[in-house]
Coordinates of N, CA and C in Angstrom, one line a residue:
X1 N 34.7 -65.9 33.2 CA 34.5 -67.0 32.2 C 33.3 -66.7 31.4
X2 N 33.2 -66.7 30.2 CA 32.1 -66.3 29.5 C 31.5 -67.8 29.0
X3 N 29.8 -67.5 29.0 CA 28.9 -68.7 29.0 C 29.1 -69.4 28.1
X4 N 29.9 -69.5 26.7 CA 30.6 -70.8 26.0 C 31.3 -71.3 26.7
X5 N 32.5 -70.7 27.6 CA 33.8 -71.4 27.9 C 33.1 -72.2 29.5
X6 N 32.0 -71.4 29.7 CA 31.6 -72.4 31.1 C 30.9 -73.5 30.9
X7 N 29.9 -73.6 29.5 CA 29.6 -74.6 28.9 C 30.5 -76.2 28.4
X8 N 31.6 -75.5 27.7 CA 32.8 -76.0 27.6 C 33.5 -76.9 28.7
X9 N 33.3 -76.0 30.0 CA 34.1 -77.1 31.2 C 33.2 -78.1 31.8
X10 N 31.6 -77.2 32.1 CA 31.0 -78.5 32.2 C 30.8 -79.9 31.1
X11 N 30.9 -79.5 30.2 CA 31.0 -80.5 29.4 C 32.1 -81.9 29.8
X12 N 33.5 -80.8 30.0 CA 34.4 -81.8 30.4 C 34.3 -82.6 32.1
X13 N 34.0 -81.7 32.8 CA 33.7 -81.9 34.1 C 32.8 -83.2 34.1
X14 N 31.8 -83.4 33.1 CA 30.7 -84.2 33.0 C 31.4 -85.9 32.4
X15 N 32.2 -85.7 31.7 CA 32.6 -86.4 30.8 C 33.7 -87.5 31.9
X16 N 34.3 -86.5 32.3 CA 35.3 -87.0 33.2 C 34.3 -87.8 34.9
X17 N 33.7 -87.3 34.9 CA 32.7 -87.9 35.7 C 32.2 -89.2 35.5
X18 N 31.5 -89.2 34.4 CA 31.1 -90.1 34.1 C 32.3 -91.4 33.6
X19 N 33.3 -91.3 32.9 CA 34.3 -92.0 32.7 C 34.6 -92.6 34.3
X20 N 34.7 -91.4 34.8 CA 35.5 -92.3 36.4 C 34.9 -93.3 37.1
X21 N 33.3 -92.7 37.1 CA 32.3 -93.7 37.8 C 32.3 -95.1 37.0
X22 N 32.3 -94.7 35.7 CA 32.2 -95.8 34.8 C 33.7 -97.3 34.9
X23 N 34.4 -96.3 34.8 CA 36.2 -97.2 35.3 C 36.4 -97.7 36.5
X24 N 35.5 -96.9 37.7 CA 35.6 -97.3 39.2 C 37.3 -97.3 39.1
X25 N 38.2 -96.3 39.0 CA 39.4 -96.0 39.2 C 39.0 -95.7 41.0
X26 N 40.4 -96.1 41.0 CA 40.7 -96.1 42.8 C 41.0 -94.5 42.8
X27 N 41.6 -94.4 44.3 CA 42.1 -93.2 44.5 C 43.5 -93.4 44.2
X28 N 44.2 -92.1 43.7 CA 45.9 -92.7 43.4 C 46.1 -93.5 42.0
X29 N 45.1 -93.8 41.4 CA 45.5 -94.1 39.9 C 45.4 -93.2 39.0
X30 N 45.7 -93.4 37.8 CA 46.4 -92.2 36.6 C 44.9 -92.6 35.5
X31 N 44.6 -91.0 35.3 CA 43.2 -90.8 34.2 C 44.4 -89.7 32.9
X32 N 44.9 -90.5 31.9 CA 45.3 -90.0 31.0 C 44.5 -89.0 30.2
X33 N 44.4 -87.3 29.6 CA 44.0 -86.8 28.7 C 44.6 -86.5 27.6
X34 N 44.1 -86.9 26.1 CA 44.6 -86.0 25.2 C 43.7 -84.8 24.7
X35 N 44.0 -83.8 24.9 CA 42.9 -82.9 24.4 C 43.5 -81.7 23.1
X36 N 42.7 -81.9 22.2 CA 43.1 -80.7 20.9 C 41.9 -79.8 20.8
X37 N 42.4 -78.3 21.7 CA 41.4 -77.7 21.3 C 41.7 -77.1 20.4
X38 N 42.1 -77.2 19.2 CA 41.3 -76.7 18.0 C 40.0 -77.7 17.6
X39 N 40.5 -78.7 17.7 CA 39.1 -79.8 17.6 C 38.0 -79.0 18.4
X40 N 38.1 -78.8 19.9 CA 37.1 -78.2 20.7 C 36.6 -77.0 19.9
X41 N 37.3 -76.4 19.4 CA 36.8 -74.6 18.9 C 36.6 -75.3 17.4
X42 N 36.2 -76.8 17.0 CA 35.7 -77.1 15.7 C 36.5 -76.4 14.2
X43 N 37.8 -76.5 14.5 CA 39.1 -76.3 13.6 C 39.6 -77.8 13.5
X44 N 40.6 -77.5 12.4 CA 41.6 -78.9 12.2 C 42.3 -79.5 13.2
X45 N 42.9 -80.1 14.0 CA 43.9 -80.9 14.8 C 44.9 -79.7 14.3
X46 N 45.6 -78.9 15.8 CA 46.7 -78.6 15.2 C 46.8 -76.9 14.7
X47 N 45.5 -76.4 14.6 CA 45.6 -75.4 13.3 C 45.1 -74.4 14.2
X48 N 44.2 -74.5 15.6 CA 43.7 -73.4 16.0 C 44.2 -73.2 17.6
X49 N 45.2 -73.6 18.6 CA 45.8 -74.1 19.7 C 45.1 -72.7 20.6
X50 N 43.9 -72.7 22.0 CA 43.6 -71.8 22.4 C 43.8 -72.2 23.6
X51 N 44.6 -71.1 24.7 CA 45.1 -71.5 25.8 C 43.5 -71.3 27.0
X52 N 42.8 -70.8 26.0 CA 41.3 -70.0 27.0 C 40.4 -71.3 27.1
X53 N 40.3 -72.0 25.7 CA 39.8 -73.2 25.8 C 39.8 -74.3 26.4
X54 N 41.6 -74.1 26.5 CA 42.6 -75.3 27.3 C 42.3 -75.4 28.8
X55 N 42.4 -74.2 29.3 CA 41.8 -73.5 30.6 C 40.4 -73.9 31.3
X56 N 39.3 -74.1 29.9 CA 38.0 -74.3 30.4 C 37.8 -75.9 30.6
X57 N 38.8 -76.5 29.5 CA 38.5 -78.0 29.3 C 39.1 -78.4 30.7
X58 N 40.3 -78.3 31.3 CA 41.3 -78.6 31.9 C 40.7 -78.4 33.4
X59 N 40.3 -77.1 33.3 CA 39.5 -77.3 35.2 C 38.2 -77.6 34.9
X60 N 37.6 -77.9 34.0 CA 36.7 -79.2 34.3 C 37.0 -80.7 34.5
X61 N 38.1 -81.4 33.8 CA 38.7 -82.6 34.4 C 39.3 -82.5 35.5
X62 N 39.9 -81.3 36.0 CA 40.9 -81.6 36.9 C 40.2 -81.4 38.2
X63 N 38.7 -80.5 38.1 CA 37.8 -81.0 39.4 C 37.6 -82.3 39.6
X64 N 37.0 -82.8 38.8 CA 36.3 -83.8 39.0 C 37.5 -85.2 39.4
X65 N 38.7 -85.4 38.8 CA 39.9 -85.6 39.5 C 40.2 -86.0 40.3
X66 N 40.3 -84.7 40.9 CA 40.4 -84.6 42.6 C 39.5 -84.7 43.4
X67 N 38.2 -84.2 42.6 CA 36.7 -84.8 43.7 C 37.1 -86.5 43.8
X68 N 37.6 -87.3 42.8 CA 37.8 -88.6 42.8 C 39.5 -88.7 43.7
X69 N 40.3 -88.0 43.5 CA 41.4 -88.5 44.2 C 42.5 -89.5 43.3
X70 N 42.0 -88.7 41.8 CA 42.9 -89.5 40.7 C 44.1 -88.5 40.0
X71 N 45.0 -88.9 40.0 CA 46.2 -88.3 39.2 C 45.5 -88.4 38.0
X72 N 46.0 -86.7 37.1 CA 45.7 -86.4 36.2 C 46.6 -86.2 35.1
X73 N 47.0 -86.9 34.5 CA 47.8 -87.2 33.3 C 47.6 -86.4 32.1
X74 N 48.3 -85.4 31.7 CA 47.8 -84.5 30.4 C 49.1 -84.7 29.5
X75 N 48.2 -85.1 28.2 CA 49.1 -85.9 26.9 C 49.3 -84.3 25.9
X76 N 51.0 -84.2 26.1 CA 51.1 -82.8 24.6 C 51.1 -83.8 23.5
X77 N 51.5 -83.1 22.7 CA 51.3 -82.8 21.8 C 51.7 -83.7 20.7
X78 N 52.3 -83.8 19.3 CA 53.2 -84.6 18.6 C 55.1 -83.7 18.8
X79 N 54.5 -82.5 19.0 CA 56.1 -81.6 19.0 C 56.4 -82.0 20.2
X80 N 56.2 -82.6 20.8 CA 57.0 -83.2 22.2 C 56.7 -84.3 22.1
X81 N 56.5 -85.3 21.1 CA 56.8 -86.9 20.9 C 55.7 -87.3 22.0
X82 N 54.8 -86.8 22.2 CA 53.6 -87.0 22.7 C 54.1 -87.5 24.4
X83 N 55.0 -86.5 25.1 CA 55.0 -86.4 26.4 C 53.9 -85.9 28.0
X84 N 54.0 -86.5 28.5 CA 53.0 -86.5 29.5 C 53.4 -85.7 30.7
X85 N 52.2 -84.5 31.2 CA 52.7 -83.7 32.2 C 51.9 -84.5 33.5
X86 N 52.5 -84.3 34.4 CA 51.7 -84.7 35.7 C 52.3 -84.1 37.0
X87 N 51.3 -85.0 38.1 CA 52.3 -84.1 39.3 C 53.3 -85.1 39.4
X88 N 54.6 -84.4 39.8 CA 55.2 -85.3 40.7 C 55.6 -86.1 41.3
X89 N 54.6 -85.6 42.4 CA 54.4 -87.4 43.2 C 53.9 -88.1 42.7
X90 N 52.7 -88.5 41.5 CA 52.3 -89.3 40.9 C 53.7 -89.9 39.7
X91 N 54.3 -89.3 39.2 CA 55.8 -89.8 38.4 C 56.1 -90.4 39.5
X92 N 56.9 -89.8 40.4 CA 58.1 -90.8 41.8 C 56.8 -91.9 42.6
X93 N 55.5 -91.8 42.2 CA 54.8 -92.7 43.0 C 55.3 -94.3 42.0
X94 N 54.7 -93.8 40.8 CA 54.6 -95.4 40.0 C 56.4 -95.4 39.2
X95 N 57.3 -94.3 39.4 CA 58.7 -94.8 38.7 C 59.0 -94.1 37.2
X96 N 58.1 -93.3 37.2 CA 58.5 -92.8 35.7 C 59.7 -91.8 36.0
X97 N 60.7 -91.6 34.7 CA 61.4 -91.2 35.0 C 60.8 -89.5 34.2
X98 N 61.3 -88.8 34.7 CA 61.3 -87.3 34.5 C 62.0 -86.9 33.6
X99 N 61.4 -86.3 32.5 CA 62.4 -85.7 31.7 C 62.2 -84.0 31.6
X100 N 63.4 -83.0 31.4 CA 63.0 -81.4 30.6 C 62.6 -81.3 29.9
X101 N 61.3 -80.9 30.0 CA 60.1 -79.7 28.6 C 59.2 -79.3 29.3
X102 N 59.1 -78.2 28.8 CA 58.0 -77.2 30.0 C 57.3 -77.2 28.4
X103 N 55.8 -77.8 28.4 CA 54.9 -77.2 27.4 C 54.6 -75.7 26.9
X104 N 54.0 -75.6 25.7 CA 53.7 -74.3 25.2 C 52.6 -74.6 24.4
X105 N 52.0 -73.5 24.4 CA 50.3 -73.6 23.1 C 51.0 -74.3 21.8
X106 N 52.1 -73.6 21.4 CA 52.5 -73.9 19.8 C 53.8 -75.2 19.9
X107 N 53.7 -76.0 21.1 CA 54.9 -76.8 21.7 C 54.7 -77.4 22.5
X108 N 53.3 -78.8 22.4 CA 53.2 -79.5 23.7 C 51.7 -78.9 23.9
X109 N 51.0 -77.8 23.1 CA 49.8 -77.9 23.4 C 49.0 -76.9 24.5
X110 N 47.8 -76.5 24.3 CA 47.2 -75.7 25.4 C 46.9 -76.1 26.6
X111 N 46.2 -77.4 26.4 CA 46.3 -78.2 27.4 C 47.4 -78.7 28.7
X112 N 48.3 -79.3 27.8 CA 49.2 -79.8 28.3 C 49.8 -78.4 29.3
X113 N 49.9 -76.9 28.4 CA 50.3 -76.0 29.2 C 49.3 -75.7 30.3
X114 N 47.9 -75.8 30.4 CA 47.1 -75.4 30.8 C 47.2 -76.5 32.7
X115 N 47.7 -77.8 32.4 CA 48.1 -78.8 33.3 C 49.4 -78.5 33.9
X116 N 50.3 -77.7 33.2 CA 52.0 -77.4 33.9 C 51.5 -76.5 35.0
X117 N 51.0 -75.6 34.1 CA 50.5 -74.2 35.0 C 49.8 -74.3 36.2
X118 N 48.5 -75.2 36.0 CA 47.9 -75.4 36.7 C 48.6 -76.2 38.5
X119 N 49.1 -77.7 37.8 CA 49.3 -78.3 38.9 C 50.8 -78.0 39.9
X120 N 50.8 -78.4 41.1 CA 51.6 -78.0 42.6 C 53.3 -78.0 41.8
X121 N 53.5 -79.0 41.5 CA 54.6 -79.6 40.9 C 54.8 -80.3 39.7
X122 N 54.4 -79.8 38.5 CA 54.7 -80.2 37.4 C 55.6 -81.2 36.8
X123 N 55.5 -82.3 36.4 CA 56.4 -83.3 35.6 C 56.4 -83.5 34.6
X124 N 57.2 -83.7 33.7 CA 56.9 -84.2 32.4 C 58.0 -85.6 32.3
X125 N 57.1 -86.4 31.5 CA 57.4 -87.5 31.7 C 57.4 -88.9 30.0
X126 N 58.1 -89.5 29.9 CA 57.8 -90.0 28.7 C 57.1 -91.4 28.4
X127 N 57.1 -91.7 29.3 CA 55.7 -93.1 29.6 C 55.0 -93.2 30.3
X128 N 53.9 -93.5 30.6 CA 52.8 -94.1 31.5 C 52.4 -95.5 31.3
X129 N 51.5 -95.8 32.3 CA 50.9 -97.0 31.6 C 49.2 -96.6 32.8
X130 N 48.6 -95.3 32.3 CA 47.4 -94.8 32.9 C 46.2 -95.9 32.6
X131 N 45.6 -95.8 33.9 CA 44.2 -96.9 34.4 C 43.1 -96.4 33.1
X132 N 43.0 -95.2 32.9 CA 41.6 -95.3 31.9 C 42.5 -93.8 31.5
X133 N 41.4 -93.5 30.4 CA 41.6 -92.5 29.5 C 40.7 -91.7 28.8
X134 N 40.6 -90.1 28.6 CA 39.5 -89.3 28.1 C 40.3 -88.6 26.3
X135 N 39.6 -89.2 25.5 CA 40.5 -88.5 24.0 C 39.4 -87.1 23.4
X136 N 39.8 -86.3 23.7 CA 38.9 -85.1 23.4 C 39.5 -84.5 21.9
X137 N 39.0 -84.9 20.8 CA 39.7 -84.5 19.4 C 40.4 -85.6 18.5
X138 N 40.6 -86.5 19.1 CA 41.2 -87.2 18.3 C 42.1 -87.5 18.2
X139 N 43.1 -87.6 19.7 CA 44.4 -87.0 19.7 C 45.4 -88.7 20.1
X140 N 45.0 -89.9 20.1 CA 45.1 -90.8 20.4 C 45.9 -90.7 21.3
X141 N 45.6 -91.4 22.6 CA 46.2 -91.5 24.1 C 46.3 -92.8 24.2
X142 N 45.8 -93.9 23.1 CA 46.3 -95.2 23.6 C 47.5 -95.8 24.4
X143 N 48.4 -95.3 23.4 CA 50.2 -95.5 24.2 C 50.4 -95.2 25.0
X144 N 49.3 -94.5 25.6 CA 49.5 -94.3 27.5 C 48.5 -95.6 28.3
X145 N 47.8 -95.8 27.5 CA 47.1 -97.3 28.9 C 47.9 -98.1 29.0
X146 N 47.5 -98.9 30.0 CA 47.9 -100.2 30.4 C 47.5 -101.0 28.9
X147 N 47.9 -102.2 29.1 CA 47.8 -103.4 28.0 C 46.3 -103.5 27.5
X148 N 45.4 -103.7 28.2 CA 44.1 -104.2 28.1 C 43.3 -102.7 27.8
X149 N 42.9 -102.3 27.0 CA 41.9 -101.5 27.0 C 40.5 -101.4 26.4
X150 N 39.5 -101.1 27.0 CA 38.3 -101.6 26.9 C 37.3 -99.8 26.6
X151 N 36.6 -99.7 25.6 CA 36.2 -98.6 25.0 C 35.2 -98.5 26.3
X152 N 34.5 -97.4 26.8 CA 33.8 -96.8 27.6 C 33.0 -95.6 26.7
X153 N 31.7 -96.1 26.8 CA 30.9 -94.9 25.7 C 30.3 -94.4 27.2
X154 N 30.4 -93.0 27.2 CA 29.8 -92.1 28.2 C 28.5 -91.4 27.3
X155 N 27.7 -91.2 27.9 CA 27.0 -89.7 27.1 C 27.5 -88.9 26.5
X156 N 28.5 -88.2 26.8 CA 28.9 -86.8 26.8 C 30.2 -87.3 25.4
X157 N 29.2 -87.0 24.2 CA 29.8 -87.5 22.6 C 31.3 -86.8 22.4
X158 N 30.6 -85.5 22.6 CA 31.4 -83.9 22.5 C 31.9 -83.2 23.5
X159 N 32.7 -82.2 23.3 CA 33.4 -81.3 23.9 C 33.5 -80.4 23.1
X160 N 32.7 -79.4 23.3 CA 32.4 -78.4 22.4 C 32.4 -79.2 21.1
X161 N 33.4 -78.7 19.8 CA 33.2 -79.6 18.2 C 33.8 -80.8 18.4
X162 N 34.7 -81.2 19.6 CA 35.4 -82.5 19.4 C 34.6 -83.7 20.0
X163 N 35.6 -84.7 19.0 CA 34.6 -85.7 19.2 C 35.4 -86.4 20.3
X164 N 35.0 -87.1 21.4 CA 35.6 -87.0 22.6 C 35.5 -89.0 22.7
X165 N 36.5 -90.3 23.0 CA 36.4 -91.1 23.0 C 37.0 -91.5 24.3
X166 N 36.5 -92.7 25.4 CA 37.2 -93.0 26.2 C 37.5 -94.2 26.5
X167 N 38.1 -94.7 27.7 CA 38.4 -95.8 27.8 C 39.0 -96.2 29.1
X168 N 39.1 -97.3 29.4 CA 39.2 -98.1 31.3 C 40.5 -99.0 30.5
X169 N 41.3 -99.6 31.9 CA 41.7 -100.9 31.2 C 41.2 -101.6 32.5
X170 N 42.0 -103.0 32.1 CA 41.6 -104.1 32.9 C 43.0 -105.0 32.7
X171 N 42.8 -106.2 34.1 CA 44.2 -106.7 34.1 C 43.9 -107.8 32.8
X172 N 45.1 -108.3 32.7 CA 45.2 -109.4 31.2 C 44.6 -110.9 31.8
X173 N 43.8 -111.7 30.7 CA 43.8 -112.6 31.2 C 44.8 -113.5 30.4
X174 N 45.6 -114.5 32.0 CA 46.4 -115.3 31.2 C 46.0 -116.7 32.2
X175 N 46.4 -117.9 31.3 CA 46.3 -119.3 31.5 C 45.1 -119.8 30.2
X176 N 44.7 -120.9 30.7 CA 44.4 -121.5 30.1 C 42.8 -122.3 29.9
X177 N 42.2 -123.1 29.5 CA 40.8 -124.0 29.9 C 41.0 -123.7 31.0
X178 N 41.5 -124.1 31.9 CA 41.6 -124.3 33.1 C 41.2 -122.8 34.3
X179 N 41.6 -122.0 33.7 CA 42.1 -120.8 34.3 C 40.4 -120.5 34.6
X180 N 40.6 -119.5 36.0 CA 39.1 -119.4 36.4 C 39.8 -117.8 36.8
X181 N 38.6 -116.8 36.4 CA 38.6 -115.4 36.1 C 37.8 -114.6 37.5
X182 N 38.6 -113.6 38.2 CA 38.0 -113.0 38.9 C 36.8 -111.7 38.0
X183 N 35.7 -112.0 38.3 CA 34.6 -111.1 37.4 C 34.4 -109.5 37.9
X184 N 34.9 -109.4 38.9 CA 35.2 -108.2 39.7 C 36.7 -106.9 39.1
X185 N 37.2 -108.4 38.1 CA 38.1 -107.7 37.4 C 38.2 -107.3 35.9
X186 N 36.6 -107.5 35.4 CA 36.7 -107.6 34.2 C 36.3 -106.1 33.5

């Protein structure tokens, strides 16, 4: 790995770190990514897709992850209607249903292929509703949180040239005057 692309994962490694401490996700909950590395290699969304990049970004989140004991959610692309790869057991854990597409750099993304490749048992899947979320580029991951989502500024601005945004959710509040709020859940 050459000293940009190791700079590059720590970056993500750091980011994701910080996000998870910051969300206090349990073990067994879903950390949604969308990552464009052409944004990372400071190109257009879309125009520069590097699987070496994808590789550096991707096992820096996916350590840190698993040092946490979080399913790792990776968001392709628009050419796959913005489908989500994961493991397995994390799909048949919470009910998603499974659909066919095997990612590609030019189809679903570096990333996303960087995550098929990567994990035991690959899924791809067409909804989530993931606990928090890391947007590396600009790639909006919203339509994967839960209802409530609450911005999370970490340090870590960038990833390599992308601008990297994240976010927790939280449960809804419902009722009324009346209604009294667990603060543990806010």
């Amino acid at each position: 790995m050459t000293e940009e692309m190791k700079i590059i994962s720590e970056e993500a490694y750091g980011a994701a770190k910080e996000l998870l401490k910051a969300a206090g996700l349990n073990q067994g909950e879903i950390l949604v990514v969308g990552c464009s590395t052409s944004e990372v290699a400071g190109a257009g969304i879309g125009t520069f897709s590097s699987p070496e990049l994808a590789e550096a970004v991707f096992g820096g989140i996916y350590q840190a992850v698993r040092e946490a004991g979080v399913y790792l959610a990776a968001q392709c692309c628009e050419h796959l209607n913005r489908v989500l790869i994961l493991e397995k057991e994390a799909a048949q854990r919470y009910g998603y249903e499974i659909v066919n597409v095997i990612p590609k750099p030019k189809a679903g993304g570096s990333f996303a292929t960087a995550a098929y490749e990567a994990f035991a048992q690959p899924a791809a899947v067409e909804h989530i509703k993931a606990h928090a979320g890391i947007d590396i580029g600009d790639t909006l991951i919203g339509m994967h949180l839960k209802d409530v989502a609450v911005p999370v500024r970490i340090h870590t601005g960038q990833i390599g040239d992308a601008h990297v945004v994240c976010a927790r959710t939280r449960p809804k509040f419902v009722g009324g005057v009346r209604a009294e709020y667990d603060e543990n859940a806010l």
